[in-house]
PDB file of C-alpha atoms in Angstrom:
ATOM      1  CA  MET A 611      -0.146  -0.082   0.139  1.00 38.00           C
ATOM      2  CA  ALA A 612       1.133   3.714  -1.061  1.00 39.00           C
ATOM      3  CA  ARG A 613       2.947   5.497   1.706  1.00 37.00           C
ATOM      4  CA  THR A 614       2.235   8.396   2.688  1.00 36.00           C
ATOM      5  CA  THR A 615       4.691  10.653   4.404  1.00 36.00           C
ATOM      6  CA  GLY A 616       3.351  14.300   3.569  1.00 37.00           C
ATOM      7  CA  SER A 617       2.588  15.744   0.329  1.00 40.00           C
ATOM      8  CA  ASN A 618       6.080  15.060  -1.404  1.00 65.00           C
ATOM      9  CA  GLY A 619       4.992  11.377  -0.672  1.00 71.00           C
ATOM     10  CA  GLU A 620       1.959  11.409  -2.061  1.00 79.00           C
ATOM     11  CA  LYS A 621       2.594  13.104  -5.008  1.00 84.00           C
ATOM     12  CA  THR A 622       5.213  10.638  -6.453  1.00 82.00           C
ATOM     13  CA  ALA A 623       2.821   8.083  -4.803  1.00 83.00           C
ATOM     14  CA  GLU A 624       0.463   9.256  -7.344  1.00 87.00           C
ATOM     15  CA  ALA A 625       2.892   9.883 -10.056  1.00 89.00           C
ATOM     16  CA  ILE A 626       3.477   5.961  -9.255  1.00 91.00           C
ATOM     17  CA  ARG A 627       0.161   4.673 -10.038  1.00 90.00           C
ATOM     18  CA  ALA A 628      -0.274   6.784 -12.816  1.00 91.00           C
ATOM     19  CA  ALA A 629       2.963   5.300 -14.620  1.00 92.00           C
ATOM     20  CA  GLY A 630       1.654   2.003 -12.991  1.00 92.00           C
ATOM     21  CA  THR A 631      -1.850   1.866 -14.949  1.00 92.00           C
ATOM     22  CA  ARG A 632      -0.550   3.090 -18.374  1.00 93.00           C
ATOM     23  CA  LEU A 633       2.255   0.550 -17.963  1.00 93.00           C
ATOM     24  CA  ILE A 634       0.059  -2.077 -16.692  1.00 93.00           C
ATOM     25  CA  TRP A 635      -2.095  -1.150 -20.190  1.00 92.00           C
ATOM     26  CA  GLN A 636       0.022  -1.040 -22.364  1.00 91.00           C
ATOM     27  CA  HIS A 637       1.827  -4.544 -21.119  1.00 91.00           C
ATOM     28  CA  GLY A 638       0.060  -6.155 -18.617  1.00 90.00           C
ATOM     29  CA  PHE A 639       0.844  -6.396 -15.232  1.00 90.00           C
ATOM     30  CA  GLU A 640       3.002  -9.514 -15.303  1.00 90.00           C
ATOM     31  CA  ALA A 641       4.959  -7.774 -18.266  1.00 90.00           C
ATOM     32  CA  MET A 642       5.414  -4.621 -16.122  1.00 88.00           C
ATOM     33  CA  SER A 643       8.071  -4.190 -14.723  1.00 83.00           C
ATOM     34  CA  LEU A 644       9.460  -2.029 -11.950  1.00 85.00           C
ATOM     35  CA  ARG A 645      12.555  -0.819 -13.476  1.00 85.00           C
ATOM     36  CA  ARG A 646      10.707   0.506 -15.878  1.00 88.00           C
ATOM     37  CA  LEU A 647       7.901   1.449 -13.865  1.00 90.00           C
ATOM     38  CA  ALA A 648      10.798   3.185 -12.091  1.00 87.00           C
ATOM     39  CA  ALA A 649      12.721   4.806 -14.962  1.00 87.00           C
ATOM     40  CA  GLU A 650       9.273   6.493 -16.086  1.00 87.00           C
ATOM     41  CA  VAL A 651       8.541   8.001 -12.597  1.00 87.00           C
ATOM     42  CA  GLY A 652      11.893   8.929 -12.854  1.00 87.00           C
ATOM     43  CA  MET A 653      13.220   7.451  -9.407  1.00 85.00           C
ATOM     44  CA  GLN A 654      15.839   4.773  -8.906  1.00 81.00           C
ATOM     45  CA  PRO A 655      14.147   0.871  -8.761  1.00 74.00           C
ATOM     46  CA  GLY A 656      14.938   0.878  -4.775  1.00 77.00           C
ATOM     47  CA  SER A 657      12.871   4.280  -4.191  1.00 79.00           C
ATOM     48  CA  LEU A 658       9.649   2.411  -5.004  1.00 80.00           C
ATOM     49  CA  TYR A 659       9.614   0.665  -2.180  1.00 73.00           C
ATOM     50  CA  ASN A 660       9.391   3.547  -0.058  1.00 75.00           C
ATOM     51  CA  HIS A 661       5.458   3.887  -1.500  1.00 84.00           C
ATOM     52  CA  PHE A 662       4.597   0.137  -2.674  1.00 83.00           C
ATOM     53  CA  GLU A 663       6.069  -2.586  -0.531  1.00 80.00           C
ATOM     54  CA  THR A 664       5.496  -5.044  -3.805  1.00 86.00           C
ATOM     55  CA  LYS A 665       4.322  -4.645  -7.040  1.00 89.00           C
ATOM     56  CA  GLN A 666       1.110  -6.678  -5.969  1.00 92.00           C
ATOM     57  CA  ALA A 667       0.287  -3.678  -3.448  1.00 90.00           C
ATOM     58  CA  LEU A 668       0.791  -1.624  -6.336  1.00 92.00           C
ATOM     59  CA  LEU A 669      -1.712  -3.160  -8.255  1.00 94.00           C
ATOM     60  CA  PHE A 670      -4.198  -3.948  -5.028  1.00 95.00           C
ATOM     61  CA  ASP A 671      -3.834  -0.144  -4.526  1.00 92.00           C
ATOM     62  CA  ILE A 672      -4.783   1.517  -8.498  1.00 94.00           C
ATOM     63  CA  VAL A 673      -7.546  -0.866  -8.433  1.00 95.00           C
ATOM     64  CA  ARG A 674      -9.231  -0.475  -5.253  1.00 95.00           C
ATOM     65  CA  GLU A 675      -8.740   3.521  -5.419  1.00 94.00           C
ATOM     66  CA  HIS A 676     -10.523   3.303  -8.886  1.00 94.00           C
ATOM     67  CA  MET A 677     -13.249   1.662  -7.192  1.00 96.00           C
ATOM     68  CA  THR A 678     -13.774   3.424  -4.292  1.00 96.00           C
ATOM     69  CA  THR A 679     -13.751   6.380  -6.486  1.00 95.00           C
ATOM     70  CA  LEU A 680     -15.946   5.225  -8.954  1.00 96.00           C
ATOM     71  CA  THR A 681     -18.316   4.245  -6.192  1.00 97.00           C
ATOM     72  CA  ALA A 682     -18.349   7.414  -3.639  1.00 97.00           C
ATOM     73  CA  ARG A 683     -18.400   9.876  -7.410  1.00 97.00           C
ATOM     74  CA  LEU A 684     -21.443   7.417  -8.058  1.00 97.00           C
ATOM     75  CA  ASP A 685     -23.408   8.257  -4.385  1.00 97.00           C
ATOM     76  CA  ASP A 686     -22.440  12.148  -4.855  1.00 97.00           C
ATOM     77  CA  ALA A 687     -24.073  11.724  -8.188  1.00 97.00           C
ATOM     78  CA  LEU A 688     -27.026   9.785  -6.732  1.00 97.00           C
ATOM     79  CA  ILE A 689     -27.584  12.899  -4.680  1.00 97.00           C
ATOM     80  CA  GLY A 690     -31.171  15.080  -5.007  1.00 96.00           C
ATOM     81  CA  HIS A 691     -32.598  12.264  -7.516  1.00 97.00           C
ATOM     82  CA  ASP A 692     -35.297  10.401  -5.412  1.00 96.00           C
ATOM     83  CA  ALA A 693     -37.611   8.730  -8.250  1.00 97.00           C
ATOM     84  CA  PRO A 694     -36.803   5.073  -9.570  1.00 97.00           C
ATOM     85  CA  ARG A 695     -36.673   6.542 -13.173  1.00 96.00           C
ATOM     86  CA  ASP A 696     -34.384   9.451 -12.272  1.00 97.00           C
ATOM     87  CA  ARG A 697     -32.028   7.717 -10.733  1.00 98.00           C
ATOM     88  CA  LEU A 698     -31.598   5.119 -13.126  1.00 98.00           C
ATOM     89  CA  VAL A 699     -30.719   7.803 -15.571  1.00 98.00           C
ATOM     90  CA  ALA A 700     -28.452   9.487 -12.759  1.00 98.00           C
ATOM     91  CA  PHE A 701     -26.676   6.381 -12.593  1.00 98.00           C
ATOM     92  CA  ALA A 702     -26.362   5.580 -16.261  1.00 97.00           C
ATOM     93  CA  ALA A 703     -25.220   9.413 -17.259  1.00 97.00           C
ATOM     94  CA  PHE A 704     -22.963   8.751 -14.342  1.00 97.00           C
ATOM     95  CA  HIS A 705     -21.537   5.391 -15.245  1.00 96.00           C
ATOM     96  CA  ALA A 706     -21.123   6.217 -19.105  1.00 95.00           C
ATOM     97  CA  ARG A 707     -19.443   9.199 -18.637  1.00 94.00           C
ATOM     98  CA  TYR A 708     -17.090   7.901 -16.163  1.00 94.00           C
ATOM     99  CA  HIS A 709     -16.058   4.710 -17.883  1.00 93.00           C
ATOM    100  CA  MET A 710     -15.721   7.006 -21.394  1.00 91.00           C
ATOM    101  CA  THR A 711     -13.122   9.103 -20.135  1.00 89.00           C
ATOM    102  CA  ARG A 712     -10.953   6.828 -17.887  1.00 91.00           C
ATOM    103  CA  ARG A 713     -10.367   4.246 -20.344  1.00 88.00           C
ATOM    104  CA  MET A 714      -6.855   2.667 -18.964  1.00 90.00           C
ATOM    105  CA  GLN A 715      -8.380   2.865 -15.432  1.00 92.00           C
ATOM    106  CA  VAL A 716     -11.158   0.568 -16.407  1.00 92.00           C
ATOM    107  CA  TYR A 717      -9.145  -1.972 -18.488  1.00 90.00           C
ATOM    108  CA  VAL A 718      -6.449  -2.318 -15.574  1.00 93.00           C
ATOM    109  CA  ALA A 719      -8.943  -2.606 -12.963  1.00 92.00           C
ATOM    110  CA  ASN A 720     -11.809  -5.473 -14.764  1.00 91.00           C
ATOM    111  CA  SER A 721      -9.023  -7.377 -16.946  1.00 90.00           C
ATOM    112  CA  GLU A 722      -5.598  -7.705 -13.918  1.00 93.00           C
ATOM    113  CA  LEU A 723      -8.625  -8.760 -10.684  1.00 92.00           C
ATOM    114  CA  ARG A 724      -7.164 -11.786 -12.128  1.00 94.00           C
ATOM    115  CA  SER A 725      -3.960 -10.959 -10.752  1.00 94.00           C
ATOM    116  CA  LEU A 726      -4.871 -10.065  -7.331  1.00 95.00           C
ATOM    117  CA  ASP A 727      -4.063 -11.873  -4.612  1.00 95.00           C
ATOM    118  CA  PRO A 728      -6.856 -13.986  -3.613  1.00 96.00           C
ATOM    119  CA  GLU A 729      -7.139 -11.546  -0.186  1.00 96.00           C
ATOM    120  CA  ASN A 730      -6.982  -8.211  -2.132  1.00 95.00           C
ATOM    121  CA  ARG A 731      -9.415  -9.646  -5.071  1.00 96.00           C
ATOM    122  CA  ALA A 732     -11.713 -10.709  -2.451  1.00 97.00           C
ATOM    123  CA  GLU A 733     -11.937  -7.123  -1.226  1.00 96.00           C
ATOM    124  CA  ILE A 734     -12.208  -6.007  -5.200  1.00 96.00           C
ATOM    125  CA  VAL A 735     -14.871  -8.298  -5.189  1.00 96.00           C
ATOM    126  CA  ALA A 736     -16.885  -6.997  -2.478  1.00 97.00           C
ATOM    127  CA  ILE A 737     -16.083  -3.112  -3.762  1.00 96.00           C
ATOM    128  CA  ARG A 738     -17.465  -4.094  -7.344  1.00 95.00           C
ATOM    129  CA  ARG A 739     -20.208  -5.839  -6.272  1.00 97.00           C
ATOM    130  CA  ALA A 740     -21.820  -2.789  -3.223  1.00 97.00           C
ATOM    131  CA  TYR A 741     -21.357  -0.536  -6.813  1.00 97.00           C
ATOM    132  CA  GLU A 742     -23.644  -3.299  -8.465  1.00 97.00           C
ATOM    133  CA  ARG A 743     -26.031  -3.583  -5.298  1.00 97.00           C
ATOM    134  CA  ARG A 744     -26.817   0.702  -5.528  1.00 97.00           C
ATOM    135  CA  LEU A 745     -28.141  -0.428  -9.561  1.00 98.00           C
ATOM    136  CA  GLU A 746     -29.794  -3.167  -7.728  1.00 97.00           C
ATOM    137  CA  ALA A 747     -31.630  -0.766  -5.096  1.00 97.00           C
ATOM    138  CA  VAL A 748     -32.449   1.568  -7.996  1.00 97.00           C
ATOM    139  CA  LEU A 749     -34.222  -1.287 -10.684  1.00 97.00           C
ATOM    140  CA  ALA A 750     -35.832  -3.041  -7.644  1.00 97.00           C
ATOM    141  CA  ALA A 751     -37.269  -0.031  -6.256  1.00 97.00           C
ATOM    142  CA  GLY A 752     -38.942   0.790  -9.968  1.00 96.00           C
ATOM    143  CA  ARG A 753     -40.488  -2.766 -10.539  1.00 96.00           C
ATOM    144  CA  ASP A 754     -41.650  -2.475  -6.999  1.00 96.00           C
ATOM    145  CA  ALA A 755     -43.199   1.200  -8.060  1.00 95.00           C
ATOM    146  CA  GLY A 756     -44.505  -0.653 -11.372  1.00 95.00           C
ATOM    147  CA  VAL A 757     -42.418   1.826 -13.816  1.00 95.00           C
ATOM    148  CA  PHE A 758     -40.238  -0.727 -14.238  1.00 96.00           C
ATOM    149  CA  SER A 759     -40.545  -4.244 -16.081  1.00 95.00           C
ATOM    150  CA  ILE A 760     -37.817  -6.086 -15.417  1.00 95.00           C
ATOM    151  CA  GLY A 761     -37.370 -10.176 -15.619  1.00 91.00           C
ATOM    152  CA  ASP A 762     -34.473 -10.778 -13.323  1.00 95.00           C
ATOM    153  CA  LEU A 763     -32.971  -8.362 -11.462  1.00 96.00           C
ATOM    154  CA  ARG A 764     -29.475  -9.574 -11.180  1.00 96.00           C
ATOM    155  CA  VAL A 765     -28.993 -10.402 -14.671  1.00 96.00           C
ATOM    156  CA  THR A 766     -30.564  -6.790 -15.577  1.00 97.00           C
ATOM    157  CA  THR A 767     -28.190  -5.659 -13.167  1.00 97.00           C
ATOM    158  CA  PHE A 768     -25.088  -7.323 -14.845  1.00 96.00           C
ATOM    159  CA  ALA A 769     -26.132  -6.297 -18.648  1.00 96.00           C
ATOM    160  CA  LEU A 770     -26.871  -3.247 -17.767  1.00 96.00           C
ATOM    161  CA  ILE A 771     -23.374  -2.374 -16.081  1.00 96.00           C
ATOM    162  CA  SER A 772     -21.957  -4.136 -18.600  1.00 93.00           C
ATOM    163  CA  MET A 773     -23.839  -2.013 -21.586  1.00 93.00           C
ATOM    164  CA  MET A 774     -22.209   1.046 -20.508  1.00 93.00           C
ATOM    165  CA  THR A 775     -18.772  -0.315 -19.515  1.00 92.00           C
ATOM    166  CA  GLY A 776     -18.156  -1.540 -23.007  1.00 89.00           C
ATOM    167  CA  ILE A 777     -17.886   2.499 -24.086  1.00 89.00           C
ATOM    168  CA  CYS A 778     -14.697   2.306 -22.555  1.00 85.00           C
ATOM    169  CA  GLU A 779     -13.292  -0.318 -25.316  1.00 84.00           C
ATOM    170  CA  TRP A 780     -14.509   1.841 -28.339  1.00 87.00           C
ATOM    171  CA  TYR A 781     -15.099   5.837 -27.210  1.00 83.00           C
ATOM    172  CA  ARG A 782     -12.628   8.340 -28.860  1.00 84.00           C
ATOM    173  CA  PRO A 783     -12.300  11.521 -28.660  1.00 85.00           C
ATOM    174  CA  ASP A 784     -12.470  12.528 -31.655  1.00 86.00           C
ATOM    175  CA  GLY A 785     -15.193   9.809 -32.728  1.00 84.00           C
ATOM    176  CA  ARG A 786     -18.203  11.045 -34.652  1.00 90.00           C
ATOM    177  CA  MET A 787     -20.600  11.776 -31.228  1.00 89.00           C
ATOM    178  CA  GLY A 788     -19.458  13.536 -28.760  1.00 88.00           C
ATOM    179  CA  GLN A 789     -19.760  12.359 -24.611  1.00 91.00           C
ATOM    180  CA  ASP A 790     -23.387  14.431 -24.278  1.00 92.00           C
ATOM    181  CA  GLU A 791     -24.276  12.652 -27.330  1.00 95.00           C
ATOM    182  CA  LEU A 792     -23.126   9.106 -26.129  1.00 94.00           C
ATOM    183  CA  VAL A 793     -24.307   9.843 -22.338  1.00 94.00           C
ATOM    184  CA  ALA A 794     -27.537  10.992 -23.920  1.00 96.00           C
ATOM    185  CA  LEU A 795     -27.967   7.438 -26.176  1.00 95.00           C
ATOM    186  CA  HIS A 796     -26.956   5.442 -23.051  1.00 96.00           C
ATOM    187  CA  VAL A 797     -29.021   6.611 -20.777  1.00 96.00           C
ATOM    188  CA  ASP A 798     -32.048   6.334 -23.307  1.00 96.00           C
ATOM    189  CA  MET A 799     -31.314   2.427 -23.788  1.00 95.00           C
ATOM    190  CA  VAL A 800     -31.221   1.643 -20.500  1.00 96.00           C
ATOM    191  CA  LEU A 801     -34.596   3.084 -20.176  1.00 96.00           C
ATOM    192  CA  ARG A 802     -35.320   0.957 -22.798  1.00 95.00           C
ATOM    193  CA  ALA A 803     -34.173  -2.167 -21.506  1.00 95.00           C
ATOM    194  CA  VAL A 804     -36.162  -2.106 -18.809  1.00 96.00           C
ATOM    195  CA  ALA A 805     -39.558  -0.070 -19.797  1.00 88.00           C
ATOM    196  CA  ALA A 806     -39.490   2.680 -18.563  1.00 70.00           C
ATOM    197  CA  ALA A 807     -42.140   4.371 -18.499  1.00 57.00           C
TER     198      ALA A 807
END
């Protein structure tokens, strides 16, 4: 885990996380070397251990930070939205925009989950499950209020999250559609998927 011994230490740890994320995205966790990471950040390889004790600790820190930030920002995005339809629109808009603008982080968090040690993986899976439960709760509330038509709650939750997360695979800032247009399109697809009135 990161050692934050002051603002300088935190800035260095953040630079290591950013470079580590980029290198893992480009080469994969197993192929990323700490020597290359140190060179990217402009430090000696041994100095990395002042911030992250192991390569595994770095990966865990990167993935945990991504998941906790994702969850906290979702909670902020849902504030003030009480009706199920409004909460679903807020969830879909947030999720699509967040994932289209954080391609590397999403890729690393999803594809390298397998590279985490069992204990670390279990913690990340628990955070991920808590995030999914937020959408489940929105869908269940809409179903119970008669505004959503949902066959299976868990399957619908997974399908919607998968669809919206997939935007990070193909979105390009210079593409023919802008972010706002794509967010609106995804919100519409989500609402149609649950036959929202």
